Structure formats: C-alpha cells, structure tokens
Short mmCIF file of C-alpha atoms in Angstrom, two decimals:
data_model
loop_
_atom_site.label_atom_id
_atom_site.label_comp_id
_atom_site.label_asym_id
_atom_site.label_seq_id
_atom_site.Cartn_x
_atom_site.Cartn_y
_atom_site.Cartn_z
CA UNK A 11 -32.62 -209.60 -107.57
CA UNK A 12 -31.76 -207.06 -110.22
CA UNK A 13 -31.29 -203.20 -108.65
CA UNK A 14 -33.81 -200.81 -109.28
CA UNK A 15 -32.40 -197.63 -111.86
CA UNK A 16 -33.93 -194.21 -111.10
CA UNK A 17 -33.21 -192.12 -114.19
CA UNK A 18 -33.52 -188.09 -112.46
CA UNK A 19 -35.01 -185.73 -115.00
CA UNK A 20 -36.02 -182.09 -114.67
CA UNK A 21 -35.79 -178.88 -116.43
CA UNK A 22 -32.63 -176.68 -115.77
CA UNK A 23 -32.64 -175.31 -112.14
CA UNK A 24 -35.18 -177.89 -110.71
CA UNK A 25 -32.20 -178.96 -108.44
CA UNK A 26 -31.69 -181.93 -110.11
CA UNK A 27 -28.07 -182.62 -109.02
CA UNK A 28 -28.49 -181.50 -106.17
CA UNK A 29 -31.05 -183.79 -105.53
CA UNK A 30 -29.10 -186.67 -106.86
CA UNK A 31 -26.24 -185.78 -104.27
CA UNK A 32 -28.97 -185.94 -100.89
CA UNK A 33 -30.38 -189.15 -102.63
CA UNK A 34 -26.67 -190.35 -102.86
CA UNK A 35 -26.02 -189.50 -98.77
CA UNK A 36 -29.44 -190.79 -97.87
CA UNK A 37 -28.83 -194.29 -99.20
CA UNK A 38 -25.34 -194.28 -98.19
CA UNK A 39 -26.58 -193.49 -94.65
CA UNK A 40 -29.32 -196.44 -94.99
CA UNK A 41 -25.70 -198.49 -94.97
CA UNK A 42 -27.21 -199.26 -98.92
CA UNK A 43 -24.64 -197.38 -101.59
CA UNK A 44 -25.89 -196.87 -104.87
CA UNK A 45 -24.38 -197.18 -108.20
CA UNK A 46 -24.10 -193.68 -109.39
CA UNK A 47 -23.50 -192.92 -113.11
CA UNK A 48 -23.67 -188.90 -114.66
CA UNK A 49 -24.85 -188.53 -117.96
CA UNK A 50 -24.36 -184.47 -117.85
CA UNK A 51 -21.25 -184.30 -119.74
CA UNK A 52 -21.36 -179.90 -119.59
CA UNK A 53 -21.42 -179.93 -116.01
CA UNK A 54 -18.36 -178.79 -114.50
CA UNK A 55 -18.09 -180.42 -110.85
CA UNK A 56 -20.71 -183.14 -109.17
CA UNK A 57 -21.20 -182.97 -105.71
CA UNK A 58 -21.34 -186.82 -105.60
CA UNK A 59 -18.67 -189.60 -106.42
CA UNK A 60 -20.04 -191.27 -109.76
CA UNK A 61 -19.06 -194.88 -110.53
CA UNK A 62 -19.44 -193.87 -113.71
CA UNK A 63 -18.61 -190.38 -115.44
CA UNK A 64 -19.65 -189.51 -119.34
CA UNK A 65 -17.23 -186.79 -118.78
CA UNK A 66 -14.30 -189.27 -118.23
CA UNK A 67 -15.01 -191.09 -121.83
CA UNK A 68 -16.19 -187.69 -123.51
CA UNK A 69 -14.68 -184.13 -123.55
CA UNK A 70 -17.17 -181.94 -124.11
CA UNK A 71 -15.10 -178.53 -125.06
CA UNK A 72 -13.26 -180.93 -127.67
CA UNK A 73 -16.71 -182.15 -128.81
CA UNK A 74 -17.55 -178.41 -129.60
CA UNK A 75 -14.25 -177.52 -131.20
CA UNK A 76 -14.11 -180.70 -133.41
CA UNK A 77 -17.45 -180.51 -134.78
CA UNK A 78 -18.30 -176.79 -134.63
CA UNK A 79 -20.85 -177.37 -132.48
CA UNK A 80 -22.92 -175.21 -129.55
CA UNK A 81 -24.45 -176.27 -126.04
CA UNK A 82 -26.92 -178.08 -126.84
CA UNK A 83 -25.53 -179.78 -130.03
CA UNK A 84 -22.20 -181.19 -128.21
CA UNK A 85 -24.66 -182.21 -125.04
CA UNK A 86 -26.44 -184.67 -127.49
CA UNK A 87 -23.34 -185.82 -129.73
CA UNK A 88 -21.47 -186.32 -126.64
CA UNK A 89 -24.47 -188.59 -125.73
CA UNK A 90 -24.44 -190.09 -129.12
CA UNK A 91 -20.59 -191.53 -128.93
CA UNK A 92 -21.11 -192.38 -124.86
CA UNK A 93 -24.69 -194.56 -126.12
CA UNK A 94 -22.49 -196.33 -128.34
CA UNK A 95 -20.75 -198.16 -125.12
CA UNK A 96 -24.08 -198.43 -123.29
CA UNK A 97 -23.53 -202.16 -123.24
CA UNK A 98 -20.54 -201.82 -121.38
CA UNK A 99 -22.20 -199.87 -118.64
CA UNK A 100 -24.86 -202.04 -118.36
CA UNK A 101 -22.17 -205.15 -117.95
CA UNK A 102 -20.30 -203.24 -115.69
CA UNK A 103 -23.79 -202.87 -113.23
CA UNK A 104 -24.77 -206.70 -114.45
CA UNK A 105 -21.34 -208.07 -113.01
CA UNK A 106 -21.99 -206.10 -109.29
CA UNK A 107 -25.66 -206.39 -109.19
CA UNK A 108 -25.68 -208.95 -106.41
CA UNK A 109 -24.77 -206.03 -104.26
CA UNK A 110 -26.39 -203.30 -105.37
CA UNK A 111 -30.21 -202.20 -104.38
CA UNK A 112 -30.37 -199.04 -106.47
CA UNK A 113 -28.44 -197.35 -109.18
CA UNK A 114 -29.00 -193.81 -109.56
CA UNK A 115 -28.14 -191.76 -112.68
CA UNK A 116 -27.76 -187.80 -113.10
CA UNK A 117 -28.99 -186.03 -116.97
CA UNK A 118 -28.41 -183.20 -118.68
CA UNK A 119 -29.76 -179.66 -117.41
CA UNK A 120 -31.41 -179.38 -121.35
CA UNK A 121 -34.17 -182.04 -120.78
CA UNK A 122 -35.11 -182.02 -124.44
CA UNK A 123 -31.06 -182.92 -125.16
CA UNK A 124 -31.72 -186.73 -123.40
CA UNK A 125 -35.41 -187.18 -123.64
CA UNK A 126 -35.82 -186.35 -127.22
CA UNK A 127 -32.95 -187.68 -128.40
CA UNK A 128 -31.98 -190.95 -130.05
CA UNK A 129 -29.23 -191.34 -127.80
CA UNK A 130 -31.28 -190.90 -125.09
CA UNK A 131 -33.88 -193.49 -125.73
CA UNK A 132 -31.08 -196.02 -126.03
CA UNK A 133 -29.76 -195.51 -123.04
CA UNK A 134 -33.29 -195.59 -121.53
CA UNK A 135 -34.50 -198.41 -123.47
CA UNK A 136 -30.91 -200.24 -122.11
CA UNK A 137 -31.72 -200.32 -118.67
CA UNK A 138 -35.01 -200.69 -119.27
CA UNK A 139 -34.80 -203.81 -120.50
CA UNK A 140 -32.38 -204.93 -117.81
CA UNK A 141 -33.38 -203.47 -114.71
CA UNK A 142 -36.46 -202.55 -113.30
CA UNK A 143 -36.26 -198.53 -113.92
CA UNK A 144 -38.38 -195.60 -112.59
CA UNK A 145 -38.42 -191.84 -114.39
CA UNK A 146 -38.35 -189.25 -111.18
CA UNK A 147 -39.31 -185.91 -112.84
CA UNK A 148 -38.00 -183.71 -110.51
CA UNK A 149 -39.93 -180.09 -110.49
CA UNK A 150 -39.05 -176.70 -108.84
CA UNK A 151 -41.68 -176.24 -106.55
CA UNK A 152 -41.66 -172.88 -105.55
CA UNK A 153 -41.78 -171.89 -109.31
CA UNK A 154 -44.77 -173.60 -110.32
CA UNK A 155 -46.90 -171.67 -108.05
CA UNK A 156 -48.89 -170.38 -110.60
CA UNK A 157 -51.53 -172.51 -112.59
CA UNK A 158 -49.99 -171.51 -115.64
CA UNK A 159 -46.93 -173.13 -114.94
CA UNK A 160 -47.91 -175.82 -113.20
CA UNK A 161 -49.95 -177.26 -116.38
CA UNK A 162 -46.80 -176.38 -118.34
CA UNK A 163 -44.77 -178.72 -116.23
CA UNK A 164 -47.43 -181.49 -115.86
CA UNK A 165 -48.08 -181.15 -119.52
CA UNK A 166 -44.54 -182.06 -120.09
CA UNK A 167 -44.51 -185.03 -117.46
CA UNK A 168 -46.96 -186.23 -119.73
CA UNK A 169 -45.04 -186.31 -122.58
CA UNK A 170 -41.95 -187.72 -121.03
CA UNK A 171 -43.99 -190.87 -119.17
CA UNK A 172 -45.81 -191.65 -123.17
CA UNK A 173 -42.30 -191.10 -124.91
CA UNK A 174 -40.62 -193.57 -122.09
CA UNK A 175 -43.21 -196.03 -121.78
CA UNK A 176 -41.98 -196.46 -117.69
CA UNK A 177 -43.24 -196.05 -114.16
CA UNK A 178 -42.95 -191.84 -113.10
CA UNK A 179 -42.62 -190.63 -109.91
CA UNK A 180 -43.17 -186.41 -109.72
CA UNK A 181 -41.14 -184.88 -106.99
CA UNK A 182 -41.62 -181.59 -105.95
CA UNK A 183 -38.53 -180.20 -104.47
CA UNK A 184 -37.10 -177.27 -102.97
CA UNK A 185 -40.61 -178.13 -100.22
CA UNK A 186 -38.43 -176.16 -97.67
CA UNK A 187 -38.82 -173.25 -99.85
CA UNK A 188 -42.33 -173.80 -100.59
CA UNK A 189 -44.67 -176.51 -99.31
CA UNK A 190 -45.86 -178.73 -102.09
CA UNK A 191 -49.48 -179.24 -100.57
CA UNK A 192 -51.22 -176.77 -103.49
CA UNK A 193 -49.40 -178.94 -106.33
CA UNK A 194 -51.01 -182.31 -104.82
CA UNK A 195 -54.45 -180.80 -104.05
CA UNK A 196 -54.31 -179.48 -107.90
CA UNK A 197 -53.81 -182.92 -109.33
CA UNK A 198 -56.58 -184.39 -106.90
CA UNK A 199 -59.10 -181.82 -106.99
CA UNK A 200 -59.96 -179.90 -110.06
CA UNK A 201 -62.32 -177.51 -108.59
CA UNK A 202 -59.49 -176.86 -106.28
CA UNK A 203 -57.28 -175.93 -109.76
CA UNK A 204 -60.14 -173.56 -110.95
CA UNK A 205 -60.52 -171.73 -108.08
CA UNK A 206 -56.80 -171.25 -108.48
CA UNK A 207 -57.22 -170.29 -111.83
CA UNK A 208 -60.09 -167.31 -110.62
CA UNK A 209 -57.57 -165.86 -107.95
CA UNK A 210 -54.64 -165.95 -110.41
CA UNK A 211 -56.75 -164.30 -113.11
CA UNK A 212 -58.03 -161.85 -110.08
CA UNK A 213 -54.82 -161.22 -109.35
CA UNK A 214 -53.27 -160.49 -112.74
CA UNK A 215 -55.99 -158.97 -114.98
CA UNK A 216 -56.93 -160.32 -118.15
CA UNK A 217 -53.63 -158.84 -119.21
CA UNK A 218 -52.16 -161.83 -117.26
CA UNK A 219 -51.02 -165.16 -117.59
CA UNK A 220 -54.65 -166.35 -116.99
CA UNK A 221 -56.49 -164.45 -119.38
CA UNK A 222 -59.01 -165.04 -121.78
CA UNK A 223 -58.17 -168.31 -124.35
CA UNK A 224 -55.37 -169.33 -121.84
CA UNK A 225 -57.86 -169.70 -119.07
CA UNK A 226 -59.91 -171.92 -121.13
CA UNK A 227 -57.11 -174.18 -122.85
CA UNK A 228 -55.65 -175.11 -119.49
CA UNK A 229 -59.36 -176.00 -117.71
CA UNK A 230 -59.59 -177.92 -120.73
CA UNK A 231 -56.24 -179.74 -120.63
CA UNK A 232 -56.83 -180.00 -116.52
CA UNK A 233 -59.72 -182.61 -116.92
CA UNK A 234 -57.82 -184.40 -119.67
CA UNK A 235 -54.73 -184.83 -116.97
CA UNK A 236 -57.44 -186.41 -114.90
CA UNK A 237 -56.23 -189.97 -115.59
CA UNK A 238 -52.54 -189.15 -116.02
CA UNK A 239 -52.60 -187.92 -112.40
CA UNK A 240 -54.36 -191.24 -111.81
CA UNK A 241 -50.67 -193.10 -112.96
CA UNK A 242 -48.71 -191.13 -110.46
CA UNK A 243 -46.76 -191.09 -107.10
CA UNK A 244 -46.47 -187.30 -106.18
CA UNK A 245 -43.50 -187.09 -103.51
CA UNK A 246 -42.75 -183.43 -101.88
CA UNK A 247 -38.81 -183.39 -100.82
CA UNK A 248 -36.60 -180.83 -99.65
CA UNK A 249 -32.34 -181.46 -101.46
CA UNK A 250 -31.57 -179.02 -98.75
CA UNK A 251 -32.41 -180.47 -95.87
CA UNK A 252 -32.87 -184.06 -96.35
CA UNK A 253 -37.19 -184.27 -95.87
CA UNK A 254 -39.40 -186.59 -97.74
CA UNK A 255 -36.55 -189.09 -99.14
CA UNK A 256 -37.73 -192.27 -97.15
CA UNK A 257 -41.43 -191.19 -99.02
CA UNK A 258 -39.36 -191.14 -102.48
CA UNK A 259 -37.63 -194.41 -101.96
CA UNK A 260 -41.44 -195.97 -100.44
CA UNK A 261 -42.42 -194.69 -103.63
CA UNK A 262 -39.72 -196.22 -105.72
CA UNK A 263 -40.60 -199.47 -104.33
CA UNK A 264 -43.97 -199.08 -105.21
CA UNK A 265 -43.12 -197.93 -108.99
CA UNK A 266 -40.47 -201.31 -109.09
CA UNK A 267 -43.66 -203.83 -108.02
CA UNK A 268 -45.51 -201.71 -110.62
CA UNK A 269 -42.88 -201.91 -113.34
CA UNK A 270 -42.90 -205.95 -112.36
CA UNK A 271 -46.43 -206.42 -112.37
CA UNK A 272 -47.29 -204.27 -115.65
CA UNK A 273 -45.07 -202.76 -117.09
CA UNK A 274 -42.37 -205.57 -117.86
CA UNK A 275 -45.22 -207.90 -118.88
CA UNK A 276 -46.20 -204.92 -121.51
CA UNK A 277 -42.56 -204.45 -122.24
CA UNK A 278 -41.93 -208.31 -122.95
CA UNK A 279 -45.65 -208.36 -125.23
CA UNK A 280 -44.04 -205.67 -127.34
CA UNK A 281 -40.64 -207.35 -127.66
CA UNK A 282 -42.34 -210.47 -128.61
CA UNK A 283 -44.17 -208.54 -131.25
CA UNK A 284 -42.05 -207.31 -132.92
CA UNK A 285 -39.58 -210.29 -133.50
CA UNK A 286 -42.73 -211.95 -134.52
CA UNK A 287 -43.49 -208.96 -137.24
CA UNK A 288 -39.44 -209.49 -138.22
CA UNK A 289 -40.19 -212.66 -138.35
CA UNK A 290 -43.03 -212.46 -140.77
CA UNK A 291 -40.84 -209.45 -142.76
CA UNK A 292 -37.86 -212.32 -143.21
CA UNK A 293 -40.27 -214.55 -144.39
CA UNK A 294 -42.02 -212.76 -146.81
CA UNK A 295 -38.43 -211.13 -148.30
CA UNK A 296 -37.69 -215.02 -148.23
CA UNK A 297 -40.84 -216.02 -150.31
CA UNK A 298 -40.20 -212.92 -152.36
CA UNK A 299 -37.12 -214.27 -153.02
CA UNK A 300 -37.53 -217.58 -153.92
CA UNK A 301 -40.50 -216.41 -156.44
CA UNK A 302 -37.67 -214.29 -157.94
CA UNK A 303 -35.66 -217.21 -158.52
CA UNK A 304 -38.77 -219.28 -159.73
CA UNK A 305 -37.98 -221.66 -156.68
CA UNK A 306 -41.02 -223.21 -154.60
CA UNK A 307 -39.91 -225.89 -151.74
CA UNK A 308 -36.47 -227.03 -152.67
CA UNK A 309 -37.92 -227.70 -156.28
CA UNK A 310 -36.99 -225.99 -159.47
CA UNK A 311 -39.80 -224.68 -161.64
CA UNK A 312 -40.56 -225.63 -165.24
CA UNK A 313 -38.41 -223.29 -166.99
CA UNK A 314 -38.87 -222.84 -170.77
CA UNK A 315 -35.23 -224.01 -172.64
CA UNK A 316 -34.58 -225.62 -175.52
CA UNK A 317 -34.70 -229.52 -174.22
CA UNK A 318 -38.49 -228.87 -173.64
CA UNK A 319 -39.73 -228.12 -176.33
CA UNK A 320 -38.72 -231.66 -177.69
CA UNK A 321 -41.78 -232.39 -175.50
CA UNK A 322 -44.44 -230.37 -177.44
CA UNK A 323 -46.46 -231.55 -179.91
CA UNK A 324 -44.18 -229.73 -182.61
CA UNK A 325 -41.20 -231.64 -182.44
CA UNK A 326 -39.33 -227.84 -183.72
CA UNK A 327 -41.54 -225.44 -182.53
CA UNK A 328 -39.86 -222.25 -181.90
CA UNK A 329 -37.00 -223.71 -184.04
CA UNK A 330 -35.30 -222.91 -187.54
CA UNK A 331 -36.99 -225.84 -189.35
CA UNK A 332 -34.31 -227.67 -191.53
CA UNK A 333 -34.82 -228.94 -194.87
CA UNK A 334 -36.06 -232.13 -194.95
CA UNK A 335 -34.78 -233.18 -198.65
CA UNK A 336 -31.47 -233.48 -199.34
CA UNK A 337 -30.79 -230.59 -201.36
CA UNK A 338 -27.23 -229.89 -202.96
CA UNK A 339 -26.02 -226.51 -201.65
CA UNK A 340 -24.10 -224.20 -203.73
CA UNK A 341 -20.66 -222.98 -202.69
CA UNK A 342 -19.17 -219.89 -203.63
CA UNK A 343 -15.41 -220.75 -203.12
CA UNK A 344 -13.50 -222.94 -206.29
CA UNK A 345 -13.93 -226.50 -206.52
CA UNK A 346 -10.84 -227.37 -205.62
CA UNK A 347 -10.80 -225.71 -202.33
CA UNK A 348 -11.17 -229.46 -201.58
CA UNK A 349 -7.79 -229.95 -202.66
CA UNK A 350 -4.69 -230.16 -200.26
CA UNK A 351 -2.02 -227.33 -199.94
CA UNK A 352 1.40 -229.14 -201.42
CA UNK A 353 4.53 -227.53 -202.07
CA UNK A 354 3.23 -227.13 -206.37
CA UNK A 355 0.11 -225.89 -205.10
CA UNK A 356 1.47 -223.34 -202.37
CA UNK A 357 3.14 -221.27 -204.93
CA UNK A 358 0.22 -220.53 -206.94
CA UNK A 359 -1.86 -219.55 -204.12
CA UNK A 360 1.13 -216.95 -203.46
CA UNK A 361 0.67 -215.64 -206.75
CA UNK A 362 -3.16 -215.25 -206.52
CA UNK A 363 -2.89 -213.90 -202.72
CA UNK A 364 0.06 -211.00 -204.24
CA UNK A 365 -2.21 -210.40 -207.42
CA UNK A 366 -5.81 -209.76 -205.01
CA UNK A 367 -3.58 -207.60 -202.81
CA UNK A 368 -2.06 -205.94 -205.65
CA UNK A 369 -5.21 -205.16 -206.93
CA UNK A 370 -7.14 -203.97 -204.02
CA UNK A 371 -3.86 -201.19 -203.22
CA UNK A 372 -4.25 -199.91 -206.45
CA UNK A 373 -7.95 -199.36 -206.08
CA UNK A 374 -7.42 -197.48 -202.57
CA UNK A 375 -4.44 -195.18 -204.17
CA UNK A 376 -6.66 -194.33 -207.00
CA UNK A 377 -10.00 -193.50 -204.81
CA UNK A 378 -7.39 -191.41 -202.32
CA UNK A 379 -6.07 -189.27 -205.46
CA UNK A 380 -8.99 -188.68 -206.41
CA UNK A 381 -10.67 -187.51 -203.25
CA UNK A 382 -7.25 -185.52 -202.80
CA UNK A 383 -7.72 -183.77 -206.03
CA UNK A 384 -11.54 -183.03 -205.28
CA UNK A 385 -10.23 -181.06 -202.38
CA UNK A 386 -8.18 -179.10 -204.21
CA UNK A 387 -10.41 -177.92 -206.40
CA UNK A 388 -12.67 -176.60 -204.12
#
C-alpha cells in the first residue's frame, strides 16, 4: 500500500514547522516514523530530522549571489533546480514504501513562492500522481479572530484546493492560544458569521475593518464558500502541546479514502484525456504531413511530370513542338568545320586564332586611348 504524502502549507507565522516537528514526534511515538522531506530551502535550522533536505542539494545564499536575486526570487529558483530531481525523490520514497505509512513534507514560509509556482506544481503534481496526497493548510488561529481575516484566509484555501486539484484538510493551530470553536461555527453557520460581522462592525466603527462595501463583499463571498466548506475536514490542534493530532491523522485517513474514491479516478480521467487529445494532435500533424508530401496510405499521388503527359490526348502538350519536316538548318560556323584537325591544317588555324586575337587587342587599345584622352580633356 502506497504511503499517504501530507504536503503542510500556511502563510508565514502559522507555525507551520513547528507543526511539522509535533506531527513528526506524534507518529514517531505511534511506533509509525514518517518520511520527512523540507522544501524551505531559507530556513536556517529544522527542529525535525528530514530524510530529505532541499538545503543539502541547494545553497540558497549562493543562489542569491549567483543570480542577483532577493528572498523570494532565490526561494523559487532554488525550487526550480531541486524540481528538476523530483524523480529521484520520488524513487527514493518508491524503493522504502513498503515501510512507510506517511511521508510528511515542510514548504516555504512565502506560500505564493511553492503554490504559484511552476516548480511547485511539479513537485505537487509528482506525488500526486504516485501517492495518495492531502494539502493541510495550516492557519494561525488566534489571528483570524476577526471576520475580516478569516474570509481572507478561507478565500485563499480556496484558491489553493482549485489550483491543486487534491483533498484539503484546514487546521487551525496555535488552539492552546485560542480555541478554534468560532472558526468551525463560521464555516457551518452563516448567520453565526453575520452576527460576527455586526459585533465587529460595533466594535470598530464604520472606520473599521467591517465597514461599509467590505461588510457587504465578504457576506457576499460567505454564502459563495457555502459549498467549499462543504469539501472540508476542519481540525483544531495545538504544535505546543501536542492536542488534536490523532483528529488530524483520523482526518488524513478520511482525505486518503477520499483521494481513492474520487479524486484518483478524476485524476486518471484527466490523464487519459489528455494523451487521447495528444493523440489526436500527433495524428492530425501526421495527416498534415502526409498531405504536405501529397502522400495518402502508403500510396504516392498523381504528380504532374513530364512521363504523364505522354498520356494526354496531346501527345506534346506543354512541350516545345518539333518540326515535323525535315528542314535543312543553317550553320553559322565554315563548312569545313567538318573537317579533321591534321598537322597542315593545325597551322592555319594558328594563324587565324593569332590574327582574331590580334585584331580584337587592337580594338580594346584604341577604345582605351580614346576614353583616356576624353578624360583629359575635360
């Protein structure tokens, strides 16, 4: 049975790594290790031994120097060169997957960096189409307190789970902080939201975050969420102190039979798809082709040469018709041109080549004077 991949995403302080490094203990203490690979080649330290480490096959300062690059720049070419050996990695898991039951992986900080990146599609799309994967979006609880923000944050799960195409899981952490009770109520109620949205706008004035056209864009964008919510497992954990990480593993479980049941038949329909529209491209360049080279089924086409037109009912049409009588034709060298070169002929044709040459030097010399004198007169 191929291991489940949990790709961690989350904006920059959601406690993404740190989440990755309870997940790590948790499963270790379940006597079930996971296969751990971080993708964050800026970070300076992991609190977690990674099987695999971008930062060991990319140096990110040297990525900056060499290409004159900043953050964010060298955070998605280092990705770029590492996606280039994605197949590697995914041999590497292939070849130990017997004893693995999950495989976790760590991203960049600078969600836009992986998610909206070429480089990160690949490497999504890679163990994608291996492994049964699940997107956590992991979300900073305690900041998302406001209405505002929350919509922000679900508004941009919503883009991740359409750009991905996989199986999301939201996880509210930092619960020991804050309980995540109002963020779940939200999704499920949305009268619950707008009385939310009242207080907040109570609270703040119409100066606030809440005010005016903002209050109505984000009721309206609250009912469209309706049926994202509806595609969902909402987890609340705690990195600090371990709670809620048997709920997020019931709930990978669940996203893995989901991924099986739907999502890898979907993912399989497109695949087939589109080999069958390269299929029907190759065949159509193919015909193109052959058109081009006046070929139909192995055969060649009647092309118009000379042979066929012996065919036609002119015997020489589209030819230089020759004279049919047999006129004599008039020559404009000596008659005895005929006659072979001996040794009493070859001395008279010296004499008549010198005299022609003669004759045609003297003509040049005179023209040249003459032109030379014409120029000194001017």
């Amino acid at each position: 049975m191929a291991p489940s991949t949990v790709i961690c995403i989350g904006m920059a302080g959601s406690g993404k790594t740190t989440f990755m490094q309870r997940l790590n203990s948790h499963l270790h203490a379940k006597q079930t290790p996971p296969y751990v690979i971080n993708l964050d080649p800026a970070v300076l330290k992991v609190p977690f031994g990674s099987n695999i480490d971008i930062r060991d096959s990319v140096k990110y300062k040297k990525v900056m120097e060499d290409y004159n690059l900043g953050p964010n720049g060298a955070i998605v070419t280092s990705l770029n060169l590492f996606s280039t050996k994605i197949d590697q990695v995914i041999k590497l898991i292939e070849n130990k997957s017997d004893k693995l039951n999950n495989v976790i992986i760590d991203t960049p900080g600078q969600i836009e960096c992986f998610i909206w990146s070429a480089s990160g599609a690949i490497i999504t799309e890679a163990f994608a189409s291996t492994f049964p994967t699940v997107i956590a979006y992991i979300v900073d609880t305690p900041r998302n307190s406001s209405p505002t923000t929350f919509m922000s944050n679900m508004l941009y799960a919503c883009s991740i789970l359409y750009k991905t195409k996989l199986p999301m899981i939201v996880v509210f952490n930092k619960t020991d902080v804050k309980k995540a009770d109002f963020a779940k109520e939200w999704m499920q109620d949305f009268e619950a939201f707008q009385m939310a949205m009242m207080e907040d706008k109570e609270l703040n004035g119409e100066d606030g975050s809440s005010s005016g056209y903002m209050s109505s864009l984000i009721n309206s964008m609250s009912l469209m969420l309706e049926e994202f919510y509806s595609q969902l497992d909402v987890v609340g954990v705690s990195a600090y102190t371990g709670q809620g990480f048997d709920d997020f593993l019931a709930a990978v479980d669940n996203k893995v039979e989901e991924y099986n049941e739907f999502y890898k038949a979907e993912r399989e329909k497109l695949i087939k798809e589109k080999q069958e529209k390269e299929k029907k491209q190759k065949n159509k360049s193919l015909s193109k082709l052959m058109s081009d080279l006046d070929l139909e089924k192995g055969k060649t086409k009647d092309s118009e040469v000379l042979s066929d037109y012996e065919e036609s009912e002119n015997e020489y049409e589209g030819e230089v018709e020759r004279d049919e009588d047999d006129v004599e034709r008039g020559y404009t060298f000596p008659e005895d041109r005929f006659k072979e070169v001996d040794s009493g002929t070859d001395a008279d044709l010296q004499a008549r080549y010198q005299e022609a040459f003669e004759k045609t030097a003297k003509t040049s010399s005179s023209k040249t004077a003459e032109a030379i004198a014409a120029q000194i007169r001017r």
